[in-house]
XYZ file of C-alpha atoms in Angstrom:
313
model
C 0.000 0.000 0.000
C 1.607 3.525 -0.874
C 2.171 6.047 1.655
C -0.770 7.977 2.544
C -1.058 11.736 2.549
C -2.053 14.088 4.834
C -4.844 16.587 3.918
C -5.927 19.224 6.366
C -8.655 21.182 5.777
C -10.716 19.865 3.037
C -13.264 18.799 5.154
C -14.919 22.096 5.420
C -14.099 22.870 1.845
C -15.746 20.150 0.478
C -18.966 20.760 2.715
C -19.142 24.225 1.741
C -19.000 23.563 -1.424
C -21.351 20.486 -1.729
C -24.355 22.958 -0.876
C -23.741 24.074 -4.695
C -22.492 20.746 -6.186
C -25.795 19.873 -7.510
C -25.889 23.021 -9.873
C -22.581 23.686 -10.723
C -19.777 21.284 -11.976
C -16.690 20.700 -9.343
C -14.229 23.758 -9.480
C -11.078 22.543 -10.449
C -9.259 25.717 -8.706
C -11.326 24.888 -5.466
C -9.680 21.229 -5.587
C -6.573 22.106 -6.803
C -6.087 25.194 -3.950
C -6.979 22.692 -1.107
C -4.985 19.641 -1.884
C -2.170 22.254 -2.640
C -2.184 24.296 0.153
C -3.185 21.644 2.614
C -2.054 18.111 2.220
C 1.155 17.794 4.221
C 3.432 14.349 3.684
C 2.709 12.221 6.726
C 6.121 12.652 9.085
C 7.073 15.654 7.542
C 7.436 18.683 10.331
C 4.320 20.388 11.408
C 2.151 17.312 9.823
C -0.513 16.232 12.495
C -2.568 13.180 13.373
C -5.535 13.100 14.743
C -5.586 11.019 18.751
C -6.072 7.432 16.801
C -2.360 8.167 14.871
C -4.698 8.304 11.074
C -4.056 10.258 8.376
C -6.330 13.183 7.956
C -6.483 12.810 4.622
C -8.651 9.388 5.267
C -10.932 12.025 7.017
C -11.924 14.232 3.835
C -15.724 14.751 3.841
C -16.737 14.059 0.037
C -20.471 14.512 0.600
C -21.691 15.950 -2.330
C -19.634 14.324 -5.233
C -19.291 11.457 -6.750
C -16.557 9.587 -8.468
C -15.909 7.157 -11.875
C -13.583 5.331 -13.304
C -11.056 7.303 -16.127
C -8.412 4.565 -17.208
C -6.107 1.784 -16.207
C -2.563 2.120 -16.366
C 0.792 -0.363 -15.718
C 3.638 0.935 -14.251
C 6.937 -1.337 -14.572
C 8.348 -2.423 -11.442
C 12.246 -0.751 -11.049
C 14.693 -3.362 -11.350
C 18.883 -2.325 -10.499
C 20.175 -5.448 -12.882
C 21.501 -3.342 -15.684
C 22.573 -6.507 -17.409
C 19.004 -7.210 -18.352
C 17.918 -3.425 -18.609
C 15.360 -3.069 -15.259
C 13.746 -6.793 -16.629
C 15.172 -9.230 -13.672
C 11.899 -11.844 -13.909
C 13.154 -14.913 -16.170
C 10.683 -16.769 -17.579
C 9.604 -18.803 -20.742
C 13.296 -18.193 -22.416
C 13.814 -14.382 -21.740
C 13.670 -11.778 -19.675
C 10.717 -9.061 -18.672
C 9.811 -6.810 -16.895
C 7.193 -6.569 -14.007
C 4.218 -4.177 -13.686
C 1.509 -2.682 -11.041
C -1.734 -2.305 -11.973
C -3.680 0.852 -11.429
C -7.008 2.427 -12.200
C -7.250 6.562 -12.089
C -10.782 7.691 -11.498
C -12.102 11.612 -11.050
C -14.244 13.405 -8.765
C -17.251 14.397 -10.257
C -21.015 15.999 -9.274
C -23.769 13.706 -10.027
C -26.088 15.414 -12.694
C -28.554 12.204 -12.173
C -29.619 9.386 -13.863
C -25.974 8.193 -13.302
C -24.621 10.797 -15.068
C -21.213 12.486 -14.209
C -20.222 15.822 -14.734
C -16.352 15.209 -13.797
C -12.728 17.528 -13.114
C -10.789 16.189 -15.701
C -7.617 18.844 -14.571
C -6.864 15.684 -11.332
C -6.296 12.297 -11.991
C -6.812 10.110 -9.007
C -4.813 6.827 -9.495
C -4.848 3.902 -6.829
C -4.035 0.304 -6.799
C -6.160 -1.772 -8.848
C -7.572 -3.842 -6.218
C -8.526 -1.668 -3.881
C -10.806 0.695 -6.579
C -12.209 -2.854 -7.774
C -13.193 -4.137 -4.655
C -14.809 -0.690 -3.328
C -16.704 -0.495 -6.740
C -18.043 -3.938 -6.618
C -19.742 -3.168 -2.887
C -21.008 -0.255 -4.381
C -22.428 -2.210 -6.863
C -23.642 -4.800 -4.238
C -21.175 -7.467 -5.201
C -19.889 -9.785 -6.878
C -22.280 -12.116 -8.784
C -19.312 -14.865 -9.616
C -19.446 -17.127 -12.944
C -17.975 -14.589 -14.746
C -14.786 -12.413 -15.067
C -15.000 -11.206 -11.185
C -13.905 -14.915 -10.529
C -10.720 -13.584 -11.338
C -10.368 -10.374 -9.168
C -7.294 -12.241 -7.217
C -4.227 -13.606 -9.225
C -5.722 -17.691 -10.255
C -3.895 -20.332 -11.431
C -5.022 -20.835 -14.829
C -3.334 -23.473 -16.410
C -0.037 -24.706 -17.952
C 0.740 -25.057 -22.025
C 4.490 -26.346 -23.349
C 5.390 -26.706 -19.367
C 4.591 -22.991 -18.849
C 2.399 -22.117 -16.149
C -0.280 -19.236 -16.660
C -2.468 -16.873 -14.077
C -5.476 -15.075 -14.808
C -6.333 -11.673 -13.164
C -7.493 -8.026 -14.223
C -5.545 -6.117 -17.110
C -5.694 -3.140 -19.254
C -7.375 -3.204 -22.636
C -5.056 -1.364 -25.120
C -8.219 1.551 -24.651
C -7.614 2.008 -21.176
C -10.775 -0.307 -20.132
C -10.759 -3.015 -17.441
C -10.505 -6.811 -18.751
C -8.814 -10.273 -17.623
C -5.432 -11.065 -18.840
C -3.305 -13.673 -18.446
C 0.739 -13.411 -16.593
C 3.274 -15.442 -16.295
C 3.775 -15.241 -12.288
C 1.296 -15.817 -9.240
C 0.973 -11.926 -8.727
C 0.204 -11.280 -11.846
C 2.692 -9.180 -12.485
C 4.782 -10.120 -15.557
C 2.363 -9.853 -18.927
C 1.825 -13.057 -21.067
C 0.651 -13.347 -24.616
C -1.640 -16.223 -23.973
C -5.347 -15.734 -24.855
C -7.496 -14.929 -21.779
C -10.943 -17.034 -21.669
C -13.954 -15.049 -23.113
C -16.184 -12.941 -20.909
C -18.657 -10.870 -21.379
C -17.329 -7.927 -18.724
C -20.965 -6.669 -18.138
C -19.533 -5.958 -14.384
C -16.450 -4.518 -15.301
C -18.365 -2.355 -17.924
C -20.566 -1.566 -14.938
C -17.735 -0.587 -12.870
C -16.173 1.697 -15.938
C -19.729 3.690 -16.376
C -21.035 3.970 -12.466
C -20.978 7.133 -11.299
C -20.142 5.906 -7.744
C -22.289 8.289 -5.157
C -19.763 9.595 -2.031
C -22.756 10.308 0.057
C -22.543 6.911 2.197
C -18.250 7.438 2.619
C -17.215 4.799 0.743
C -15.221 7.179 -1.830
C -12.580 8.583 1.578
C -10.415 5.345 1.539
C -10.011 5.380 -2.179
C -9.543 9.416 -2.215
C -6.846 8.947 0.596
C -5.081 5.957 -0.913
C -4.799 7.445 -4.104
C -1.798 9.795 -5.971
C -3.535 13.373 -7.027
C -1.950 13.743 -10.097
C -2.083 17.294 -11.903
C -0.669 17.519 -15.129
C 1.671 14.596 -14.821
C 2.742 15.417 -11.180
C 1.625 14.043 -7.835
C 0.776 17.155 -5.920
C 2.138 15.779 -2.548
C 5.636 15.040 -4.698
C 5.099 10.924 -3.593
C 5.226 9.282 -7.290
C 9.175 7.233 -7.280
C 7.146 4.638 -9.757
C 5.542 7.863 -12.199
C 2.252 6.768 -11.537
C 1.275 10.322 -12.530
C 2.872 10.781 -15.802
C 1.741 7.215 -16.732
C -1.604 8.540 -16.151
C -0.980 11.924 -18.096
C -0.093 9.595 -21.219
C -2.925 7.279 -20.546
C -5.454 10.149 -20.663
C -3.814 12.714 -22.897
C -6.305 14.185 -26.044
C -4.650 13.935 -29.472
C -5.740 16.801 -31.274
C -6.003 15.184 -34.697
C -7.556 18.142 -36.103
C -3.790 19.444 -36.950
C -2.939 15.570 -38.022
C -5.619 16.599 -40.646
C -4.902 19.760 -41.376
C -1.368 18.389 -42.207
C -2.746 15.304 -43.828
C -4.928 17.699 -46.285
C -2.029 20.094 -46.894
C 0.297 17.319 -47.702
C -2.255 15.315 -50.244
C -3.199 19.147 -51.595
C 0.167 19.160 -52.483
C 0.426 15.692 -54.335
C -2.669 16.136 -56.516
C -1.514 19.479 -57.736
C 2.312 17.874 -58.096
C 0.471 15.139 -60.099
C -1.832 17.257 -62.117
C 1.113 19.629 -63.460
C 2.832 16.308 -64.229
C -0.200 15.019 -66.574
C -0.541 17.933 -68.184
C 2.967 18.403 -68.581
C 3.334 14.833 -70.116
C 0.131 15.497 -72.052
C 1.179 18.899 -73.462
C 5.141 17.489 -74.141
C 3.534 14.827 -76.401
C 1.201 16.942 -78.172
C 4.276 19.453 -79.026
C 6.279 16.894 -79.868
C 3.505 15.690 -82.166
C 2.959 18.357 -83.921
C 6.630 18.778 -84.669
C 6.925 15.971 -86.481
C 3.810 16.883 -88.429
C 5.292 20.241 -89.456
C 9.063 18.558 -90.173
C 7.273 15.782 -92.410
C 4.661 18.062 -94.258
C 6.923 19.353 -96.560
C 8.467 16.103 -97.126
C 5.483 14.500 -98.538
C 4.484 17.590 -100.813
C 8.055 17.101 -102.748
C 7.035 13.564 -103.210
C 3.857 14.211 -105.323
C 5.536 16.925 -107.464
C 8.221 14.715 -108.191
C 5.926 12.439 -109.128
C 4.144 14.264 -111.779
C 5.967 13.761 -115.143
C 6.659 16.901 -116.703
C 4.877 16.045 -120.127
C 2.346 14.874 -118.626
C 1.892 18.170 -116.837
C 1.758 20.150 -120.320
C -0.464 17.841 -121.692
């Protein structure tokens, strides 16, 4: 479990502002000021604990909003054997590397009928077990038979004397699915072919917009990295949780892809079109060349032809 963080003070900012939650999005500023300005590293000086020796930060009163998922992300597991650049788990005939799993979700005012209006400007990332196993008792459980069997790290088989393990992975999109690893901790990636599933709970999980009213949201909120534009705010990221979640969720403005695109294919129809009509225009020139060069040629020939009595006849 990471380190937690200490946040004083956010209590009474997020009551005051839940009054107003309902008709106005979250204020990124208002977040951003209080975790800044607030949240001290547990041990640093002047950091306090309340009589039970918690974190404050476990504390924060998040009436009012709501949270949902945003993306999964892997972050590789530092390794000091240069020899086999950072991957030090042999298996299988090679070397790789090992990974944590984490989801990021947002905070987010609940608009109703389940929908979110969500601060996109923090990404809240926390272990991947912990934000699955507080979304599935929001959810009321587990229903088992399908891919929630494989929450934990399962044995799932051997092929060619390799063993195989089943547990939760990213989709290349970011979404939640079972893959398959080469270790009992799923922690080292394997190409086999995870069983099929339908992931109607994990696509449950992904779309929820997960009400803090009842307090389930402060252990997740506490637990988790506030990442701001690639940076944990409290400065506790040594595995770049936070920039792997900047890449996960960064916009590609493909508008300028496009506008590049278009210039560039502008450009090779015009190139194309002078060329045609260059060829076309060379050939006709040259054409008509040898019409004029051969003209005179042939009107010799039928004078010639023409015997001279015969022309005074």
């Amino acid at each position: 479990m990471m380190k937690l963080v200490s946040l004083l003070g956010l209590a009474s900012a997020a009551a005051a502002a839940a009054s107003s939650s309902a008709a106005n999005p979250i204020s990124s500023t208002m977040l951003k000021e209080a975790t800044t300005s607030n949240r001290i590293l547990e041990g640093d000086e002047g950091g306090e604990e309340d009589e039970g020796g918690d974190d404050n930060n476990n504390n924060a009163n998040l009436a009012g909003y709501s949270l949902q998922y945003s993306t999964c992300l892997r972050t590789k597991i530092a390794s000091d054997d240069d020899a086999v650049e950072g991957n030090s788990y042999y298996v299988n005939g090679a070397y790789r590397a090992q990974y944590n799993l984490y989801a990021t979700f947002r905070l987010c005012t609940d608009d109703g009928n389940g929908k979110c209006t969500c601060d996109a400007s923090v990404e809240y990332a926390t272990e991947m077990d912990n934000f699955l196993e507080s979304s599935l008792n929001y959810l009321g459980g587990a229903g088992g038979g399908d891919e929630t069997d494989y929450l934990e790290c399962t044995y799932g088989g051997a092929e060619n004397g390799v063993d195989y393990y089943l547990g939760p992975q990213c989709s290349d999109s970011g979404g939640l699915i079972i893959g398959t690893f080469y270790d009992e901790d799923c922690t080292v990636k394997a190409g086999y072919s995870a069983p099929s599933f339908s992931y109607n709970t994990f696509s449950s999980i992904e779309s929820t917009c997960q009400d803090c009213s009842n307090g389930g949201c402060e252990d997740l909120y506490g637990d988790a990295h506030q990442c701001v534009n690639g940076k944990d705010i409290a400065g506790d990221d040594d595995e770049g949780v936070c920039s792997a979640a900047k890449r996960a969720t960064a916009e590609v403005d493909y508008s300028r892809v496009k506008k590049r695109n278009y210039g560039a294919v502008l450009f090779a129809k015009v190139f194309i079109g002078m060329l045609v009509i260059g060829l076309i225009g060379g050939a006709m020139f040259l054409a008509y060349t040898y019409y004029l060069r051969h003209r005179g040629d042939r009107t010799e020939h039928l004078v010639e032809s023409v015997p001279v009595g015969a022309a005074l006849t």
